[in-house]
Tab-separated table of C-alpha atoms and ligand atoms in Angstrom:
chain	number	residue	atom	x	y	z
T	51	UNK	CA	130.585	-37.075	-150.869
T	52	UNK	CA	127.089	-36.313	-152.140
T	53	UNK	CA	124.420	-38.427	-150.444
T	54	UNK	CA	121.852	-39.870	-152.836
T	55	UNK	CA	118.294	-39.285	-151.665
T	56	UNK	CA	116.697	-42.286	-153.343
T	57	UNK	CA	112.927	-42.582	-153.590
T	58	UNK	CA	112.550	-46.349	-153.174
T	59	UNK	CA	113.257	-46.500	-149.399
T	60	UNK	CA	110.866	-43.583	-148.854
T	61	UNK	CA	108.101	-45.296	-150.825
T	62	UNK	CA	108.760	-48.594	-149.023
T	63	UNK	CA	108.599	-47.040	-145.550
T	64	UNK	CA	105.488	-45.040	-146.394
T	65	UNK	CA	103.763	-48.121	-147.843
T	66	UNK	CA	104.686	-50.253	-144.816
T	67	UNK	CA	103.331	-47.603	-142.476
T	68	UNK	CA	99.990	-47.773	-144.317
T	69	UNK	CA	99.560	-51.572	-144.203
T	70	UNK	CA	98.111	-51.655	-140.637
T	71	UNK	CA	95.681	-48.878	-141.569
T	72	UNK	CA	94.552	-50.828	-144.657
T	73	UNK	CA	94.118	-53.922	-142.443
T	74	UNK	CA	92.062	-51.979	-139.893
T	75	UNK	CA	89.777	-50.666	-142.633
T	76	UNK	CA	89.363	-54.149	-144.064
T	77	UNK	CA	88.345	-55.446	-140.645
T	78	UNK	CA	85.576	-52.863	-140.728
T	79	UNK	CA	84.534	-54.178	-144.147
T	80	UNK	CA	86.130	-51.326	-146.124
T	81	UNK	CA	88.590	-52.096	-148.914
T	82	UNK	CA	90.471	-48.859	-149.719
T	83	UNK	CA	89.958	-48.433	-153.451
T	84	UNK	CA	91.309	-46.015	-156.024
T	85	UNK	CA	89.534	-45.653	-159.361
T	86	UNK	CA	91.851	-44.693	-162.196
T	87	UNK	CA	90.197	-42.994	-165.144
T	88	UNK	CA	92.289	-43.248	-168.287
T	89	UNK	CA	91.416	-42.094	-171.785
T	90	UNK	CA	93.345	-43.891	-174.513
T	91	UNK	CA	96.609	-45.781	-174.060
T	92	UNK	CA	99.468	-43.292	-173.667
T	93	UNK	CA	102.605	-45.186	-172.745
T	94	UNK	CA	103.476	-42.880	-169.806
T	95	UNK	CA	99.930	-43.273	-168.377
T	96	UNK	CA	100.146	-47.066	-168.740
T	97	UNK	CA	103.539	-47.186	-167.099
T	98	UNK	CA	102.361	-45.055	-164.152
T	99	UNK	CA	99.240	-47.211	-163.886
T	100	UNK	CA	101.333	-50.394	-163.675
T	101	UNK	CA	103.469	-48.841	-160.931
T	102	UNK	CA	100.517	-47.767	-158.866
T	103	UNK	CA	98.714	-51.128	-159.253
T	104	UNK	CA	101.836	-52.827	-157.835
T	105	UNK	CA	102.086	-50.287	-155.011
T	106	UNK	CA	98.439	-50.722	-153.978
T	107	UNK	CA	98.656	-54.525	-154.205
T	108	UNK	CA	101.711	-54.505	-151.921
T	109	UNK	CA	99.627	-52.806	-149.224
T	110	UNK	CA	96.491	-54.905	-149.807
T	111	UNK	CA	94.552	-51.984	-151.307
T	112	UNK	CA	92.633	-51.982	-154.574
T	113	UNK	CA	92.900	-50.172	-157.906
T	114	UNK	CA	89.955	-50.175	-160.287
T	115	UNK	CA	90.976	-49.072	-163.777
T	116	UNK	CA	88.296	-47.468	-165.931
T	117	UNK	CA	89.837	-47.322	-169.403
T	118	UNK	CA	87.909	-45.309	-171.971
T	119	UNK	CA	88.670	-45.494	-175.688
T	120	UNK	CA	90.747	-42.621	-177.113
T	121	UNK	CA	87.654	-41.405	-178.993
T	122	UNK	CA	85.263	-41.548	-176.027
T	123	UNK	CA	82.874	-38.567	-176.078
T	124	UNK	CA	83.072	-35.858	-173.372
T	125	UNK	CA	79.684	-37.011	-172.067
T	126	UNK	CA	80.921	-40.566	-171.478
T	127	UNK	CA	83.898	-39.255	-169.509
T	128	UNK	CA	81.683	-36.975	-167.444
T	129	UNK	CA	79.227	-39.804	-166.757
T	130	UNK	CA	82.113	-42.029	-165.666
T	131	UNK	CA	83.213	-39.439	-163.110
T	132	UNK	CA	79.625	-38.943	-161.880
T	133	UNK	CA	79.187	-42.709	-161.413
T	134	UNK	CA	82.485	-43.035	-159.512
T	135	UNK	CA	81.571	-40.069	-157.300
T	136	UNK	CA	78.425	-41.927	-156.242
T	137	UNK	CA	80.090	-45.348	-155.846
T	138	UNK	CA	80.499	-46.063	-152.116
T	139	UNK	CA	83.154	-48.681	-152.871
T	140	UNK	CA	85.466	-46.078	-154.430
T	141	UNK	CA	87.395	-43.811	-152.051
T	142	UNK	CA	89.773	-42.022	-154.408
T	143	UNK	CA	89.618	-41.056	-158.070
T	144	UNK	CA	92.676	-40.404	-160.217
T	145	UNK	CA	92.032	-38.835	-163.595
T	146	UNK	CA	95.021	-39.032	-165.915
T	147	UNK	CA	95.771	-35.475	-166.886
T	148	UNK	CA	96.269	-33.608	-169.131
T	149	UNK	CA	93.409	-35.074	-171.136
T	150	UNK	CA	93.659	-35.022	-174.933
T	151	UNK	CA	93.053	-31.440	-176.138
T	152	UNK	CA	89.575	-32.058	-177.582
T	153	UNK	CA	88.160	-32.539	-174.060
T	154	UNK	CA	86.973	-29.725	-171.846
T	155	UNK	CA	89.145	-30.801	-168.900
T	156	UNK	CA	87.938	-27.980	-166.668
T	157	UNK	CA	84.372	-29.307	-166.866
T	158	UNK	CA	85.528	-32.814	-165.902
T	159	UNK	CA	87.626	-31.533	-163.009
T	160	UNK	CA	84.703	-29.507	-161.668
T	161	UNK	CA	82.602	-32.682	-161.522
T	162	UNK	CA	85.090	-34.582	-159.331
T	163	UNK	CA	84.037	-34.950	-155.729
T	164	UNK	CA	86.695	-33.119	-153.623
T	165	UNK	CA	86.404	-35.912	-151.035
T	166	UNK	CA	87.679	-38.395	-153.650
T	167	UNK	CA	90.052	-36.024	-155.437
T	168	UNK	CA	93.274	-37.611	-154.133
T	169	UNK	CA	95.580	-35.786	-156.586
T	170	UNK	CA	94.223	-32.262	-156.105
T	171	UNK	CA	92.535	-31.579	-159.437
T	172	UNK	CA	89.642	-29.613	-157.933
T	173	UNK	CA	89.572	-25.966	-156.862
T	174	UNK	CA	88.383	-27.063	-153.410
T	175	UNK	CA	91.565	-29.054	-152.819
T	176	UNK	CA	93.767	-26.346	-154.374
T	177	UNK	CA	92.236	-23.936	-151.843
T	178	UNK	CA	93.122	-26.371	-149.037
T	179	UNK	CA	96.765	-26.408	-150.190
T	180	UNK	CA	96.938	-22.599	-150.008
T	181	UNK	CA	95.033	-22.486	-146.715
T	182	UNK	CA	97.305	-25.080	-145.101
T	183	UNK	CA	94.409	-27.536	-144.759
T	184	UNK	CA	95.986	-30.727	-146.130
T	185	UNK	CA	97.247	-33.640	-144.065
T	186	UNK	CA	96.047	-35.947	-141.305
T	187	UNK	CA	92.755	-34.805	-139.804
T	188	UNK	CA	92.409	-32.000	-142.362
T	189	UNK	CA	90.005	-31.949	-145.305
T	190	UNK	CA	92.318	-31.376	-148.303
T	191	UNK	CA	94.582	-33.472	-150.495
T	192	UNK	CA	97.757	-31.892	-151.874
T	193	UNK	CA	98.885	-32.963	-155.337
T	194	UNK	CA	100.906	-36.182	-155.115
T	195	UNK	CA	104.179	-34.945	-156.667
T	196	UNK	CA	104.732	-31.926	-154.366
T	197	UNK	CA	103.636	-34.062	-151.421
T	198	UNK	CA	106.159	-36.711	-152.514
T	199	UNK	CA	108.926	-34.078	-152.283
T	200	UNK	CA	107.899	-33.293	-148.696
T	201	UNK	CA	107.709	-37.008	-147.785
T	202	UNK	CA	111.196	-37.524	-149.214
T	203	UNK	CA	112.644	-34.606	-147.227
T	204	UNK	CA	110.950	-35.866	-144.054
T	205	UNK	CA	112.277	-39.383	-144.575
T	206	UNK	CA	115.856	-38.131	-144.918
T	207	UNK	CA	115.435	-35.903	-141.857
T	208	UNK	CA	115.820	-32.600	-143.693
T	209	UNK	CA	114.501	-29.863	-141.397
T	210	UNK	CA	112.994	-27.108	-143.554
T	211	UNK	CA	112.580	-24.581	-140.759
T	212	UNK	CA	114.326	-21.341	-141.674
T	213	UNK	CA	116.006	-22.823	-144.751
T	214	UNK	CA	116.305	-20.856	-147.981
T	215	UNK	CA	114.545	-22.973	-150.569
T	216	UNK	CA	114.491	-22.096	-154.253
T	217	UNK	CA	111.808	-23.772	-156.373
T	218	UNK	CA	112.392	-23.564	-160.124
T	219	UNK	CA	108.933	-23.815	-161.750
T	220	UNK	CA	105.566	-22.297	-160.905
T	221	UNK	CA	103.056	-24.671	-162.500
T	222	UNK	CA	99.701	-25.175	-160.800
T	223	UNK	CA	100.393	-28.910	-160.397
T	224	UNK	CA	103.952	-28.882	-159.079
T	225	UNK	CA	105.800	-25.590	-158.420
T	226	UNK	CA	103.111	-23.434	-156.796
T	227	UNK	CA	101.582	-26.075	-154.497
T	228	UNK	CA	105.072	-27.222	-153.559
T	229	UNK	CA	105.991	-23.667	-152.569
T	230	UNK	CA	102.930	-23.606	-150.299
T	231	UNK	CA	103.783	-26.942	-148.655
T	232	UNK	CA	107.353	-25.749	-148.025
T	233	UNK	CA	106.113	-22.452	-146.552
T	234	UNK	CA	103.861	-24.494	-144.295
T	235	UNK	CA	107.064	-26.101	-142.974
T	236	UNK	CA	108.561	-22.670	-142.256
T	237	UNK	CA	111.029	-22.572	-145.136
T	238	UNK	CA	111.818	-19.222	-146.774
T	239	UNK	CA	110.724	-19.915	-150.331
T	240	UNK	CA	111.752	-18.253	-153.604
T	241	UNK	CA	109.898	-19.348	-156.740
T	242	UNK	CA	111.614	-18.985	-160.133
T	243	UNK	CA	110.185	-19.098	-163.671
T	244	UNK	CA	111.109	-18.170	-167.219
T	245	UNK	CA	111.209	-14.423	-166.395
T	246	UNK	CA	113.489	-14.785	-163.391
T	247	UNK	CA	116.637	-12.674	-163.765
T	248	UNK	CA	119.954	-14.412	-163.153
T	249	UNK	CA	118.531	-17.865	-162.400
T	250	UNK	CA	121.968	-19.333	-161.509
T	251	UNK	CA	122.504	-16.718	-158.762
T	252	UNK	CA	119.030	-17.282	-157.268
T	253	UNK	CA	119.639	-21.046	-157.317
T	254	UNK	CA	123.084	-20.791	-155.735
T	255	UNK	CA	121.629	-18.757	-152.875
T	256	UNK	CA	119.498	-21.710	-151.754
T	257	UNK	CA	120.163	-24.241	-149.002
T	258	UNK	CA	117.757	-26.527	-150.856
T	259	UNK	CA	117.081	-26.296	-154.585
T	260	UNK	CA	113.975	-28.012	-155.945
T	261	UNK	CA	113.777	-28.123	-159.716
T	262	UNK	CA	110.461	-28.676	-161.510
T	263	UNK	CA	110.942	-26.752	-164.750
T	264	UNK	CA	110.431	-29.563	-167.231
T	265	UNK	CA	113.657	-28.694	-169.102
T	266	UNK	CA	116.224	-31.475	-169.367
T	267	UNK	CA	119.635	-30.426	-168.070
T	268	UNK	CA	118.552	-26.841	-167.238
T	269	UNK	CA	120.451	-26.785	-163.955
T	270	UNK	CA	124.193	-26.924	-164.538
T	271	UNK	CA	127.196	-26.457	-162.268
T	272	UNK	CA	126.755	-22.640	-162.450
T	273	UNK	CA	123.442	-23.008	-160.525
T	274	UNK	CA	124.921	-25.160	-157.759
T	275	UNK	CA	126.936	-24.429	-154.650
T	276	UNK	CA	129.020	-26.702	-152.467
T	277	UNK	CA	127.021	-28.030	-149.509
T	278	UNK	CA	123.523	-27.416	-150.893
T	279	UNK	CA	120.830	-30.104	-151.330
T	280	UNK	CA	119.022	-30.660	-154.621
T	281	UNK	CA	115.699	-32.326	-155.405
T	282	UNK	CA	115.099	-32.931	-159.115
T	283	UNK	CA	111.423	-33.391	-159.997
T	284	UNK	CA	111.920	-33.241	-163.770
T	285	UNK	CA	111.664	-36.375	-165.835
T	286	UNK	CA	112.564	-36.661	-169.518
T	287	UNK	CA	113.605	-39.210	-172.073
T	288	UNK	CA	116.704	-38.022	-173.954
T	289	UNK	CA	118.348	-40.357	-176.470
T	290	UNK	CA	116.317	-43.207	-175.003
T	291	UNK	CA	117.542	-42.537	-171.437
T	292	UNK	CA	115.644	-41.081	-168.485
T	293	UNK	CA	117.071	-37.875	-167.047
T	294	UNK	CA	116.005	-34.891	-164.956
T	295	UNK	CA	116.156	-31.093	-165.039
T	296	UNK	CA	119.579	-31.201	-163.394
T	297	UNK	CA	122.533	-31.802	-165.681
T	298	UNK	CA	124.081	-34.880	-164.059
T	299	UNK	CA	127.575	-34.135	-165.357
T	300	UNK	CA	127.468	-30.540	-164.051
T	301	UNK	CA	126.145	-31.733	-160.693
T	302	UNK	CA	128.899	-34.336	-160.385
T	303	UNK	CA	131.489	-31.503	-160.392
T	304	UNK	CA	129.981	-29.789	-157.316
T	305	UNK	CA	130.194	-31.403	-153.859
T	306	UNK	CA	126.522	-31.266	-152.887
T	307	UNK	CA	125.298	-32.478	-149.492
T	308	UNK	CA	122.499	-34.509	-151.067
T	309	UNK	CA	120.778	-34.954	-154.393
T	310	UNK	CA	117.867	-37.059	-155.724
T	311	UNK	CA	118.626	-39.336	-158.683
T	312	UNK	CA	116.550	-39.454	-161.892
T	313	UNK	CA	115.172	-42.034	-162.344
T	314	UNK	CA	114.641	-43.382	-158.829
T	315	UNK	CA	114.037	-40.133	-156.927
T	316	UNK	CA	110.778	-38.235	-156.411
T	317	UNK	CA	108.959	-40.215	-159.119
T	318	UNK	CA	109.308	-43.399	-157.076
T	319	UNK	CA	107.440	-41.815	-154.127
T	320	UNK	CA	104.329	-40.471	-155.879
T	321	UNK	CA	102.423	-43.778	-156.054
T	322	UNK	CA	102.974	-44.263	-152.310
T	323	UNK	CA	101.505	-40.794	-151.697
T	324	UNK	CA	98.516	-41.735	-153.832
T	325	UNK	CA	98.078	-44.812	-151.634
T	326	UNK	CA	98.331	-42.662	-148.503
T	327	UNK	CA	95.678	-40.259	-149.783
T	328	UNK	CA	93.360	-43.117	-150.768
T	329	UNK	CA	93.700	-44.656	-147.295
T	330	UNK	CA	92.986	-41.243	-145.731
T	331	UNK	CA	89.897	-40.846	-147.939
T	332	UNK	CA	88.661	-44.315	-146.910
T	333	UNK	CA	89.278	-43.532	-143.225
T	334	UNK	CA	87.320	-40.306	-143.499
T	335	UNK	CA	84.359	-42.180	-144.921
T	336	UNK	CA	84.651	-44.836	-142.227
W	542	NAP	P1	105.176	-27.125	-166.641
W	542	NAP	O1	103.712	-27.011	-166.451
W	542	NAP	O2	105.735	-27.099	-168.016
W	542	NAP	O3	105.842	-25.933	-165.809
W	542	NAP	C1	107.214	-25.672	-165.906
W	542	NAP	C2	107.571	-24.485	-165.043
W	542	NAP	O4	108.977	-24.289	-165.121
W	542	NAP	C3	106.914	-23.185	-165.494
W	542	NAP	O5	106.493	-22.449	-164.382
W	542	NAP	C4	108.035	-22.461	-166.258
W	542	NAP	O6	107.992	-21.046	-166.121
W	542	NAP	C5	109.270	-22.974	-165.527
W	542	NAP	N1	110.415	-22.989	-166.437
W	542	NAP	C6	110.503	-23.605	-167.628
W	542	NAP	N2	111.693	-23.346	-168.208
W	542	NAP	C7	112.363	-22.539	-167.358
W	542	NAP	C8	113.629	-21.899	-167.406
W	542	NAP	N3	114.443	-22.038	-168.457
W	542	NAP	N4	113.989	-21.126	-166.362
W	542	NAP	C9	113.179	-20.973	-165.306
W	542	NAP	N5	111.955	-21.545	-165.204
W	542	NAP	C10	111.550	-22.309	-166.222
W	542	NAP	O7	105.746	-28.445	-165.961
W	542	NAP	P2	105.179	-29.289	-164.680
W	542	NAP	O8	103.940	-30.008	-165.059
W	542	NAP	O9	105.200	-28.452	-163.466
W	542	NAP	O10	106.313	-30.411	-164.566
W	542	NAP	C11	107.659	-30.062	-164.304
W	542	NAP	C12	108.535	-31.276	-164.458
W	542	NAP	O11	108.186	-32.217	-163.462
W	542	NAP	C13	108.376	-32.017	-165.795
W	542	NAP	O12	109.657	-32.521	-166.197
W	542	NAP	C14	107.479	-33.167	-165.462
W	542	NAP	O13	107.693	-34.285	-166.318
W	542	NAP	C15	107.925	-33.464	-164.066
W	542	NAP	N6	106.928	-34.168	-163.257
W	542	NAP	C16	107.402	-35.193	-162.540
W	542	NAP	C17	106.542	-35.888	-161.741
W	542	NAP	C18	107.127	-36.995	-160.891
W	542	NAP	O14	106.389	-37.770	-160.321
W	542	NAP	N7	108.461	-37.042	-160.753
W	542	NAP	C19	105.190	-35.583	-161.703
W	542	NAP	C20	104.728	-34.480	-162.424
W	542	NAP	C21	105.631	-33.782	-163.201
W	542	NAP	P3	106.797	-20.132	-166.715
W	542	NAP	O15	105.677	-20.259	-165.737
W	542	NAP	O16	107.367	-18.762	-166.750
W	542	NAP	O17	106.484	-20.704	-168.060
């Protein structure tokens, strides 16, 4: 029977492990604080914001939301980031991205202090991901979603060493950094994209398949093999229902070892990773 790798227990364990660290910081007079910079009121941003406020509150940490109107000028956004960079009471900054098209997002990203860039929007942190310099005692922060995949695999005791892992998707925010984090754990990583020939065969060859293509139902039974494990990062609303990049019906016909659900898989872990990074940023300052 396929084991379900649910995200909620991973997020719960990670959050609980951070509570004593939050307490220790508070005893030193430091309240770990994440500033969230949001432009406008997109429903998916608001929903993520609600989730992360709950997550931080459950660990005794703080979220400060800076909500700018949808028509805020570029200068106001840039000044907001500059002010938060200088604010000693703010340890992490999350900028909801992508910004509406009329903004020069690159300029805003470049302004972010890498020390507070807890979701890896800056080149400095991207470099750390590729140089293997993210994690405890190291300077960089990996992006939260790829890091959430690694946390989930760790929680369920999946040893990546020597495993054939296929990642479907090569975006700068998910696929590529994830490939680097998996390599760091000694997996043998194949990265697929829209020009990959015979995607089903490359997928079937994997011990672990991680799908982050952003295409609902892309991965059907022809891409799956008995005994493999599957992590589905995709998240879509189809006919009013949430679903992933893996076609649930196709997957149900193949006896997988383990599979993440959508919803309730990787997505549930990302806010806990954001909390972890914010605590790390506060500890570094302390
Ligand atoms: P993206 O920027 O659109 O990148 C998609 C990648 O998948 C691209 O590299 C693309 O290849 C590849 N791809 C698309 N269609 C393909 C196909 N038919 N065959 C093979 N490869 C294909 O998306 P993203 O930002 O990385 O996000 C990926 C998914 O993760 C989305 O569903 C997003 O909603 C989800 N996501 C989830 C979380 C979470 O917390 N769970 C967080 C962030 C994102 P090319 O490079 O050749 O175009």
